[in-house]
CSV table of N, CA, C and O in Angstrom, one decimal:
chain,number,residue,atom,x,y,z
S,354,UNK,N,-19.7,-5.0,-11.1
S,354,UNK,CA,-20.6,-3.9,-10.9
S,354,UNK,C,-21.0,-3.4,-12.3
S,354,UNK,O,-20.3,-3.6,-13.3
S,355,UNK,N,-22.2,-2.9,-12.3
S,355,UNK,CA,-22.7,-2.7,-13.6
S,355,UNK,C,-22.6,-1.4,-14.3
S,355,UNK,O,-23.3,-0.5,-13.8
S,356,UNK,N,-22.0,-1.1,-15.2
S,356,UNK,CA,-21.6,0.3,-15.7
S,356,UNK,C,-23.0,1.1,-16.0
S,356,UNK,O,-24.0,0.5,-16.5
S,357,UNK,N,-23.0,2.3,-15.6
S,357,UNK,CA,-23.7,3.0,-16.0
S,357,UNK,C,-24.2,3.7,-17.2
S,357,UNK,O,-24.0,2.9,-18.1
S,358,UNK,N,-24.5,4.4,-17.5
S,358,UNK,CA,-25.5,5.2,-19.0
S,358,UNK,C,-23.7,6.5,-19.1
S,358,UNK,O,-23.4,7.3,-18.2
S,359,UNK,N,-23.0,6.4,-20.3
S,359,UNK,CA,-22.3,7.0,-20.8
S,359,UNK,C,-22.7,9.1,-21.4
S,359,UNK,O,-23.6,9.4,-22.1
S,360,UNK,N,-21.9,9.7,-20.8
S,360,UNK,CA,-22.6,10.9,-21.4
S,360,UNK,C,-21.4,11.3,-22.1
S,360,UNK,O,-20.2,11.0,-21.9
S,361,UNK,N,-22.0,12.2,-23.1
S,361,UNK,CA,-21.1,12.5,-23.9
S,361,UNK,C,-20.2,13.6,-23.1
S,361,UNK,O,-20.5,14.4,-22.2
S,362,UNK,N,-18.6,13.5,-23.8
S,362,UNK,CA,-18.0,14.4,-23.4
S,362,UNK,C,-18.2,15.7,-23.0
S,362,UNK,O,-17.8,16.3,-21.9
S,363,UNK,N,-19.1,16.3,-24.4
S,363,UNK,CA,-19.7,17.8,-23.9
S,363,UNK,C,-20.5,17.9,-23.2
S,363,UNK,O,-20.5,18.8,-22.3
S,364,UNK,N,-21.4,17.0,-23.3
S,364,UNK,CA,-22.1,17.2,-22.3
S,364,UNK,C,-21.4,17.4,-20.8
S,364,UNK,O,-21.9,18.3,-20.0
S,365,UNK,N,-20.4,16.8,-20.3
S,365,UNK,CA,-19.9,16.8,-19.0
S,365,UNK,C,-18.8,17.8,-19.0
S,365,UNK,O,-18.4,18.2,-17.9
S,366,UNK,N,-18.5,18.1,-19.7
S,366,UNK,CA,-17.5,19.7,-19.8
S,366,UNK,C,-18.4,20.7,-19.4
S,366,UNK,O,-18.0,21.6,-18.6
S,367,UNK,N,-19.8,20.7,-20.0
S,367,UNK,CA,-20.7,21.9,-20.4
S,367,UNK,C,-21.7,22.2,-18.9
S,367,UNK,O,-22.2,23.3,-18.6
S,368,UNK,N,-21.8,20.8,-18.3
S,368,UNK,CA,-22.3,20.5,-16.7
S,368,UNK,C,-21.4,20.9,-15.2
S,368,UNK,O,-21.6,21.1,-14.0
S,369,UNK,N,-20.2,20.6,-16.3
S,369,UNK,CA,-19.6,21.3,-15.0
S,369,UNK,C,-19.2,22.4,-15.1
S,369,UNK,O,-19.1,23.0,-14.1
S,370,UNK,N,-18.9,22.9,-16.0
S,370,UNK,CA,-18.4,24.4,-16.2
S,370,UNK,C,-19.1,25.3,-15.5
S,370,UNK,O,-18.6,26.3,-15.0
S,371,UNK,N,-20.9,24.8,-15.4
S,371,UNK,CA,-22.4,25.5,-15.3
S,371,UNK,C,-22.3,25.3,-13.6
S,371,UNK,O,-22.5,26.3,-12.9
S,372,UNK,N,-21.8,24.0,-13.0
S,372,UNK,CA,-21.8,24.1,-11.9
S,372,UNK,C,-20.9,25.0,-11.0
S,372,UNK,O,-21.3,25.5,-9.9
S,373,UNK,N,-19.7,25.1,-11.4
S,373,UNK,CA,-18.5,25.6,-11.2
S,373,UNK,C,-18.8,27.1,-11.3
S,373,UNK,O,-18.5,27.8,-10.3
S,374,UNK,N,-19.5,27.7,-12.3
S,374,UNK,CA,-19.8,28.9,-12.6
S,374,UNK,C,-21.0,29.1,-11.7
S,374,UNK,O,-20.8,30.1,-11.1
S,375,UNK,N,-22.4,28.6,-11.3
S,375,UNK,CA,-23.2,28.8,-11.0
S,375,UNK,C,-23.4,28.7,-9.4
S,375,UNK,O,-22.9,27.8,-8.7
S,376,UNK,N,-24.2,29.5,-9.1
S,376,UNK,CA,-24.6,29.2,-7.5
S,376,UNK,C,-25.7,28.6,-6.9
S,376,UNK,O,-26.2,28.8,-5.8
S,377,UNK,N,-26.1,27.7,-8.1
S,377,UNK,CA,-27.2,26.7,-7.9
S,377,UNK,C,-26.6,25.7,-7.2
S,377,UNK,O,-25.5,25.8,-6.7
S,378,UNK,N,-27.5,24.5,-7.2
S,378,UNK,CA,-26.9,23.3,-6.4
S,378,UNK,C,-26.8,22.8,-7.5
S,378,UNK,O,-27.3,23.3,-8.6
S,379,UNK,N,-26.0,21.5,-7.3
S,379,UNK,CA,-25.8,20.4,-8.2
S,379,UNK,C,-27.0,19.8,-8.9
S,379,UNK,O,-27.4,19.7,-10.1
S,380,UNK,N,-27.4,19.6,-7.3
S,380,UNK,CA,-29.2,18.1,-7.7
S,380,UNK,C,-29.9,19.5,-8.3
S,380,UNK,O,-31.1,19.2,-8.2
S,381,UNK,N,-29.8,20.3,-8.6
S,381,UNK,CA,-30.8,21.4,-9.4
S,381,UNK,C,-30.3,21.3,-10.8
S,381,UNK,O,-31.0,20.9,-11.6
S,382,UNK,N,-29.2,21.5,-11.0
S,382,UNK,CA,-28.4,21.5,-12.6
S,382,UNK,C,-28.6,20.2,-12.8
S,382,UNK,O,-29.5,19.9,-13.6
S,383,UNK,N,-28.0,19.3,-12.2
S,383,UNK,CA,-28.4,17.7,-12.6
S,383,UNK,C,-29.9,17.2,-13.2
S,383,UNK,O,-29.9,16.4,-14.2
S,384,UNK,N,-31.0,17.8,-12.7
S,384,UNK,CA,-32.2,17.3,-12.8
S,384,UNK,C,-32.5,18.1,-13.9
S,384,UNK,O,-32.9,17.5,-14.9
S,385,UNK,N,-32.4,19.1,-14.0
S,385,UNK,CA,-32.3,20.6,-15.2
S,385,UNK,C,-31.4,19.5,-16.6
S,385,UNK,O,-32.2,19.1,-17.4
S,386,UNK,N,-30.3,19.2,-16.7
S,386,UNK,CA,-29.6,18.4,-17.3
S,386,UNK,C,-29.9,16.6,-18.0
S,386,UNK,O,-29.4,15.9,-18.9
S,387,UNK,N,-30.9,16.4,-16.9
S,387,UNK,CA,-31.2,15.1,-17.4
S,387,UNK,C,-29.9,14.4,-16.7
S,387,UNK,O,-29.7,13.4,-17.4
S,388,UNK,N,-28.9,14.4,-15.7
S,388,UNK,CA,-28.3,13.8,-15.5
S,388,UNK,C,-28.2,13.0,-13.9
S,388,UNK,O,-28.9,13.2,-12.9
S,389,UNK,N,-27.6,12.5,-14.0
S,389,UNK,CA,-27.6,11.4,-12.3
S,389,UNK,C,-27.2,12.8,-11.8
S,389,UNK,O,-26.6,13.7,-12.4
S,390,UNK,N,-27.7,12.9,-10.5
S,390,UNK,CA,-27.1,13.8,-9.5
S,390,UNK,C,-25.3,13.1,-8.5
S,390,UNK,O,-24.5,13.7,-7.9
S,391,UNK,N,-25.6,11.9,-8.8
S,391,UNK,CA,-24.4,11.6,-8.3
S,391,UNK,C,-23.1,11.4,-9.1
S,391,UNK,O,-22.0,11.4,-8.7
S,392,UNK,N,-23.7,11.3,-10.5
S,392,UNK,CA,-22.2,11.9,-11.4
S,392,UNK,C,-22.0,12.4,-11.9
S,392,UNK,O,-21.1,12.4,-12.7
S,393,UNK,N,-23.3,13.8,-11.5
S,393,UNK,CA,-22.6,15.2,-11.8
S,393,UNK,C,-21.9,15.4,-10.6
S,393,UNK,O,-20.7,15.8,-10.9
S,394,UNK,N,-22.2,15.2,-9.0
S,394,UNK,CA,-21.4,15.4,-8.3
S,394,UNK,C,-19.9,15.0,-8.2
S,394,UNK,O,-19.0,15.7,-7.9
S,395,UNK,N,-19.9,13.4,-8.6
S,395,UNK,CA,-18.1,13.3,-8.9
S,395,UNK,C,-17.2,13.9,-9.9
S,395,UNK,O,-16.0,14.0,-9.9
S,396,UNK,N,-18.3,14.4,-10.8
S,396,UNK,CA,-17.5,15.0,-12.2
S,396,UNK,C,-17.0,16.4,-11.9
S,396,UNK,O,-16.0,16.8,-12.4
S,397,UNK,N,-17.9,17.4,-10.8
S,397,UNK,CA,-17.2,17.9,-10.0
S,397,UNK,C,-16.4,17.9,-9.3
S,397,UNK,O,-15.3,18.3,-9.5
S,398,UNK,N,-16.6,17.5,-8.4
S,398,UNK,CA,-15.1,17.1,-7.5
S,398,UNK,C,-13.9,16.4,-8.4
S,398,UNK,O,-12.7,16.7,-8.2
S,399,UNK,N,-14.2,15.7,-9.1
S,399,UNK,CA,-12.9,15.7,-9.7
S,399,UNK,C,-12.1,16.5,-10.4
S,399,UNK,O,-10.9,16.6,-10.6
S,400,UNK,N,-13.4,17.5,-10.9
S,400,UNK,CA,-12.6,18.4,-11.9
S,400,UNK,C,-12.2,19.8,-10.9
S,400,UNK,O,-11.6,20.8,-11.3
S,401,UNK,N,-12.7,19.5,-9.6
S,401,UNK,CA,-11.7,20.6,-8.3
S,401,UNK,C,-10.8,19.9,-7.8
S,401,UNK,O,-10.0,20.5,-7.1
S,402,UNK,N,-10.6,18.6,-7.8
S,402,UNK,CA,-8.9,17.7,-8.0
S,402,UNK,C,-8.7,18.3,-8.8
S,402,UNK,O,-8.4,19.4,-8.5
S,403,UNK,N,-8.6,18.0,-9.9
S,403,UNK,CA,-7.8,18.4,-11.0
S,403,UNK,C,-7.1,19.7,-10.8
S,403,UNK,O,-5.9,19.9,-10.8
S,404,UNK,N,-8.4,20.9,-10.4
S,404,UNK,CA,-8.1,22.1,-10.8
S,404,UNK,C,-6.9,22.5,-9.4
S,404,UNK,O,-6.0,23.4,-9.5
S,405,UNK,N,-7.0,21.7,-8.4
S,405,UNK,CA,-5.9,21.9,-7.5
S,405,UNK,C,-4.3,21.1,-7.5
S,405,UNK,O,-3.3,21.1,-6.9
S,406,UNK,N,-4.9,20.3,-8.8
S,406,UNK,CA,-3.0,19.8,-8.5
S,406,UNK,C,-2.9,18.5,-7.1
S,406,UNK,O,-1.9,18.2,-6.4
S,407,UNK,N,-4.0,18.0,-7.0
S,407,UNK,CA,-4.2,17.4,-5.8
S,407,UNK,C,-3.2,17.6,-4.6
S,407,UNK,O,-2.2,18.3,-4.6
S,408,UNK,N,-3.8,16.9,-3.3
S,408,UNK,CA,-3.1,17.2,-2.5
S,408,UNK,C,-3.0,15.8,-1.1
S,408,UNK,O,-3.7,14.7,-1.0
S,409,UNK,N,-2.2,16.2,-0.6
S,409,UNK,CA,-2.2,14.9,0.4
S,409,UNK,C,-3.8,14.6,1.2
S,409,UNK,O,-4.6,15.3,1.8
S,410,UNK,N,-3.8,13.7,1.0
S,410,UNK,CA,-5.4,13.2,1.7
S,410,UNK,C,-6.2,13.6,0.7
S,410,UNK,O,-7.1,12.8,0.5
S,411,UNK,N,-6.2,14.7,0.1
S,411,UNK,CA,-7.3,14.8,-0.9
S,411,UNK,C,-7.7,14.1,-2.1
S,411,UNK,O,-7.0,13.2,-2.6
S,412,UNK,N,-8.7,14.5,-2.7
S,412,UNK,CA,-8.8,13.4,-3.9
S,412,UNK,C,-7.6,13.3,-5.0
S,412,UNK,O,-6.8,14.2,-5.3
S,413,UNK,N,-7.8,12.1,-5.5
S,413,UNK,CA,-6.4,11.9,-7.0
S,413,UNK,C,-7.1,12.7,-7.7
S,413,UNK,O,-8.3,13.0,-7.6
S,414,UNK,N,-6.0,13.2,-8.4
S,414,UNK,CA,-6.5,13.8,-9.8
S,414,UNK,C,-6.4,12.9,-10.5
S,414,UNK,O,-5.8,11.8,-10.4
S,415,UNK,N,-7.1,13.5,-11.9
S,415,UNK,CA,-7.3,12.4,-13.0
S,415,UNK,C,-5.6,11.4,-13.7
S,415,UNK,O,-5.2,10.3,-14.1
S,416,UNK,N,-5.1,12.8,-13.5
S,416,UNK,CA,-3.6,12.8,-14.2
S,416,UNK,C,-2.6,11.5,-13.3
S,416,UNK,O,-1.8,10.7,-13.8
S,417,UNK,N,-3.0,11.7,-11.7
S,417,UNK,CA,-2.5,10.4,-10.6
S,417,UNK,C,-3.5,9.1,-11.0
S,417,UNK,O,-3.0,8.0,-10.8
S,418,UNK,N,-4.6,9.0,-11.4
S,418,UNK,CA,-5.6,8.5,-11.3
S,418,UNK,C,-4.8,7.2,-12.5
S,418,UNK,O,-4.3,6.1,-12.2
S,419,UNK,N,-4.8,8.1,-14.2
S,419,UNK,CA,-3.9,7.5,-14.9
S,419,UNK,C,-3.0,6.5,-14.6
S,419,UNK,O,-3.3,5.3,-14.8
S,420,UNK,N,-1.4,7.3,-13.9
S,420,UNK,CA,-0.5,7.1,-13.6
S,420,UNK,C,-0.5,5.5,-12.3
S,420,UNK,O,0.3,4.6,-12.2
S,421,UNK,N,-1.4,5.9,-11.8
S,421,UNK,CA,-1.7,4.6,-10.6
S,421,UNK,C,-2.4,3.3,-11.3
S,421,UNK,O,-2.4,2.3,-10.7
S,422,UNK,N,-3.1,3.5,-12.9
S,422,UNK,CA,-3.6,2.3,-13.1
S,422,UNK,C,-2.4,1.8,-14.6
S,422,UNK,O,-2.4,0.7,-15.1
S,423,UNK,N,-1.7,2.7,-14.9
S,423,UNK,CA,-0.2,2.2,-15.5
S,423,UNK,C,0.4,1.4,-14.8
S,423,UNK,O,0.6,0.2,-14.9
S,424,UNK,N,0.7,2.3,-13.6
S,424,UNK,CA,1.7,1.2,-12.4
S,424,UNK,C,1.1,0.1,-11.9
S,424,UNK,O,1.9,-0.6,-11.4
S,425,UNK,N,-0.4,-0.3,-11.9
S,425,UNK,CA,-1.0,-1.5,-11.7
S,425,UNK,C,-0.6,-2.4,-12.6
S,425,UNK,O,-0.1,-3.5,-12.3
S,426,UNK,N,-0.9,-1.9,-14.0
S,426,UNK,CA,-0.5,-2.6,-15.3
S,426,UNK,C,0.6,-3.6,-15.1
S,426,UNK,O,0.7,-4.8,-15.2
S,427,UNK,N,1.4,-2.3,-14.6
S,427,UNK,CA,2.7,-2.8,-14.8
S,427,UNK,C,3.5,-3.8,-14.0
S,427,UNK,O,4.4,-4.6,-14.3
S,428,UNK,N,2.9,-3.5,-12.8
S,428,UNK,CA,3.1,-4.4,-11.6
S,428,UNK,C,2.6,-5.7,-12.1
S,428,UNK,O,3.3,-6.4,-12.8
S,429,UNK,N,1.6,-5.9,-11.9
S,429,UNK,CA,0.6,-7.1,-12.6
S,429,UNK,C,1.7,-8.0,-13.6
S,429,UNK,O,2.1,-9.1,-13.6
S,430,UNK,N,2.0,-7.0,-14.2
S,430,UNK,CA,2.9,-7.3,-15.8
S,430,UNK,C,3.9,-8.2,-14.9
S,430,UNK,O,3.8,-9.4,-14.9
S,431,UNK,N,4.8,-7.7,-14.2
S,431,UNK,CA,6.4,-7.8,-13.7
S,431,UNK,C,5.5,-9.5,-12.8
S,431,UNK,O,5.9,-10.7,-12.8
S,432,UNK,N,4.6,-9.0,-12.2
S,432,UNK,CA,4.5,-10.3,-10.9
S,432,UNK,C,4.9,-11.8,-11.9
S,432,UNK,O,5.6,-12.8,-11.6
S,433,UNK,N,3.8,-11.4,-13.2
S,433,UNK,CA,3.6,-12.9,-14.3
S,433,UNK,C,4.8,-13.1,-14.4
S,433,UNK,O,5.2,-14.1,-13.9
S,434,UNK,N,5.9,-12.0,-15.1
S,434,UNK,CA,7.2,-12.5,-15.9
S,434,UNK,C,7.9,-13.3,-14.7
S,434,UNK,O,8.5,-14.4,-14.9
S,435,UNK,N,7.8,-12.7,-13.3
S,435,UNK,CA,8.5,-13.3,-12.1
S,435,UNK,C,8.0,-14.5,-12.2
S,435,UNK,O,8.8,-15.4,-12.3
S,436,UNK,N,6.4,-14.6,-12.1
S,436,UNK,CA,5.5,-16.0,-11.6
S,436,UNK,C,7.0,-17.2,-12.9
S,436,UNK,O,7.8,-18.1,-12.6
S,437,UNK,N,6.6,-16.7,-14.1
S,437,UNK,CA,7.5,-17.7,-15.0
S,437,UNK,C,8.9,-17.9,-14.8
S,437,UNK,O,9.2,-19.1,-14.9
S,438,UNK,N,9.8,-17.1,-14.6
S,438,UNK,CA,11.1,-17.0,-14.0
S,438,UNK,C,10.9,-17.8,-13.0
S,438,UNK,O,11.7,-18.7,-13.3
S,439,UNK,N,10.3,-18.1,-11.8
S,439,UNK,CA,10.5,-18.5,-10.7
S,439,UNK,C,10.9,-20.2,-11.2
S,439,UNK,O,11.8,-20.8,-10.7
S,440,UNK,N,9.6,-20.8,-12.4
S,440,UNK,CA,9.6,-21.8,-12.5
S,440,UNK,C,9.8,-22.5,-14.3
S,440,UNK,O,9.2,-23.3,-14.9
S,441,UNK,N,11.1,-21.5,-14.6
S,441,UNK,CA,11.6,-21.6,-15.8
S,441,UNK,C,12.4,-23.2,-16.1
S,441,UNK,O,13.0,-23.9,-15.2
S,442,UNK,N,12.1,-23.5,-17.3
S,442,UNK,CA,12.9,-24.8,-17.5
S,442,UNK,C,12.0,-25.8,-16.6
S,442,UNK,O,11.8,-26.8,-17.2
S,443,UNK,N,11.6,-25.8,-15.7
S,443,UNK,CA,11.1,-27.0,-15.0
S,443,UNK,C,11.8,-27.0,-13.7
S,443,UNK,O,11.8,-28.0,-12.9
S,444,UNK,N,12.5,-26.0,-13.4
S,444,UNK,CA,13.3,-25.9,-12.2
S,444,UNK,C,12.8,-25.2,-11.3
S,444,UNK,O,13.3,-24.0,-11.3
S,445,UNK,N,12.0,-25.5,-10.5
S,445,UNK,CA,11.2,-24.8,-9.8
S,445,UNK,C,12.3,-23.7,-8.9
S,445,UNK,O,13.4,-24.1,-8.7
S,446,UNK,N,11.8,-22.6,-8.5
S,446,UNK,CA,12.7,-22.1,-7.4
S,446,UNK,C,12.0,-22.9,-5.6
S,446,UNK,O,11.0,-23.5,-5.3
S,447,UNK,N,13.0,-22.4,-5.0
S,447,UNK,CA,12.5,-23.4,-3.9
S,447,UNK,C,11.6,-22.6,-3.2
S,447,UNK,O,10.7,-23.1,-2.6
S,448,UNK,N,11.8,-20.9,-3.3
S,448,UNK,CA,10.5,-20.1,-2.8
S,448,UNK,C,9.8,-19.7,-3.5
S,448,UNK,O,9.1,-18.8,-3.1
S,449,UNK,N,9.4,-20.2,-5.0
S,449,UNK,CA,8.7,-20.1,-5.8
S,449,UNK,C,7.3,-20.2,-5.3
S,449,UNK,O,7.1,-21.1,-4.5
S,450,UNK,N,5.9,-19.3,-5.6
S,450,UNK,CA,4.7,-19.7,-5.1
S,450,UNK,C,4.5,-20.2,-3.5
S,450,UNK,O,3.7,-21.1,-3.3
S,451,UNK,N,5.4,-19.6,-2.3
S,451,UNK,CA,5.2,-20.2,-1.2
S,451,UNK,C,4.8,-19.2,-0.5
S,451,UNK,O,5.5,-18.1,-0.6
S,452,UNK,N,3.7,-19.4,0.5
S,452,UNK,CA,3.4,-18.1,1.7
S,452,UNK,C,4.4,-18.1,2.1
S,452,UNK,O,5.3,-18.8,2.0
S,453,UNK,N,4.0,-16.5,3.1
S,453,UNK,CA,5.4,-16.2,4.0
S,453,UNK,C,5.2,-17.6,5.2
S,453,UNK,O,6.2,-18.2,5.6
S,454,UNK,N,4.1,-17.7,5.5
S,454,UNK,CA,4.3,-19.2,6.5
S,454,UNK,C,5.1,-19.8,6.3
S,454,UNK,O,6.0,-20.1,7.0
S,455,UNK,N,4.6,-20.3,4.9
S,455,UNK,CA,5.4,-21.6,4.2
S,455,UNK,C,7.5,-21.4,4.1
S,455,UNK,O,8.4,-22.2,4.3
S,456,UNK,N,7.4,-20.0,3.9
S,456,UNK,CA,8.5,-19.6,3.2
S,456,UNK,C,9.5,-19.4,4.7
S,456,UNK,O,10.8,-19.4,4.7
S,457,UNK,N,8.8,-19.3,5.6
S,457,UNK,CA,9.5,-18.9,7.4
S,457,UNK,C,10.0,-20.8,7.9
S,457,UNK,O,11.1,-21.2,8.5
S,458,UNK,N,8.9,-21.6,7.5
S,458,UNK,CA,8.8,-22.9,7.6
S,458,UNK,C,10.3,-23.5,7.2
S,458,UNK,O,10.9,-24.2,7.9
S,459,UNK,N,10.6,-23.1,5.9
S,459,UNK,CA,11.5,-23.8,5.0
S,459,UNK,C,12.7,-23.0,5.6
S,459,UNK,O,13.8,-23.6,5.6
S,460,UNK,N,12.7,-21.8,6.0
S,460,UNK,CA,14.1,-21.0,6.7
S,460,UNK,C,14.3,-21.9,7.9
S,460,UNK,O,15.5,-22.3,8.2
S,461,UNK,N,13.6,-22.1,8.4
S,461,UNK,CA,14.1,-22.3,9.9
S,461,UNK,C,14.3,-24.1,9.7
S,461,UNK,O,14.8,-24.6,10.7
S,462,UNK,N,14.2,-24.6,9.1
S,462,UNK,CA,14.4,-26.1,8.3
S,462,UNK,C,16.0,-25.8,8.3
S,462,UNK,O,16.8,-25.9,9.2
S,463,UNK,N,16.2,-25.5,7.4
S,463,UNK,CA,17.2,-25.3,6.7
S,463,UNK,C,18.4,-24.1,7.4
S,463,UNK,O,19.3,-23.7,6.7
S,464,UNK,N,18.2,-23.8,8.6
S,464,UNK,CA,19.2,-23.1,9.6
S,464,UNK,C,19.3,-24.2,10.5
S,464,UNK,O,20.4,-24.2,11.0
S,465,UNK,N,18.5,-25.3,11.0
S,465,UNK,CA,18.4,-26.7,11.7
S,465,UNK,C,19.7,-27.6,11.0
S,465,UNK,O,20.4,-28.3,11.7
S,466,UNK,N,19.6,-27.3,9.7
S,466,UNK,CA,20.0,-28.1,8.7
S,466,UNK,C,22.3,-27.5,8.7
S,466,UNK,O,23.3,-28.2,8.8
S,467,UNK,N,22.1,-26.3,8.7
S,467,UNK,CA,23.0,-25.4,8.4
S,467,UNK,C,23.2,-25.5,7.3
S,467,UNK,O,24.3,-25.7,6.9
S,468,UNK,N,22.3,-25.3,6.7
S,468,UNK,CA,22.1,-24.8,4.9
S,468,UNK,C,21.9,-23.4,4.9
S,468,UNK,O,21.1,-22.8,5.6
S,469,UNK,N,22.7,-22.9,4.1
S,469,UNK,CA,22.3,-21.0,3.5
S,469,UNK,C,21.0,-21.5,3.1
S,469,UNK,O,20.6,-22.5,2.6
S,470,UNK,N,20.3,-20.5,3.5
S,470,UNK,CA,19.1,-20.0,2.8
S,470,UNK,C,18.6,-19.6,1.9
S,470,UNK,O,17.4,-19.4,1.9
């Protein structure tokens, strides 16, 4: 997806403050502003997440927003070090990279078998 036209920070402090404060519409300040009407609208709503501390069902705030793409990071991070663990030394694990299909397939083998699993 193709990023859009960057506005400066003040600028988006100074748009929403105006919105927040004002009892105009958005698409009126936006067009007044030179700005997209649809990202002055998120830049609002986010910054009434914010200002509520979010809430269940409602939108993330910026601060969860953060914290959720850390823990992506980090997951992401942990899955690789696992992906290599699995198949350290050349010793593959035996459920290394296998669907749960694959992985139900080789249990019920190997209970046929009376092998631990």
């Amino acid at each position: 997806m193709a990023r859009g036209r960057q506005y400066p920070p003040e600028l988006k402090e100074r748009s929403i403050r105006l919105c927040l404060e004002s009892e105009r519409p958005i698409a009126q300040i936006a067009d007044e502003l030179g700005i997209n009407r649809d990202s002055l609208r998120s830049w609002v709503r986010q910054a009434e997440a914010d200002a509520r501390g979010g809430s269940a069902g409602g939108p993330v705030t910026s601060a969860e927003r953060e914290e959720l793409a850390r823990l992506r990071r980090e997951n992401q991070d942990l899955r690789r070090s696992n992906g290599r663990v699995g198949i350290a030394g050349g010793v593959a694990s035996p459920r290394a990279g296998l669907s749960p299909d694959a992985r139900l397939d080789l249990l019920v083998v190997r209970t046929r078998r009376g092998s631990p699993g």
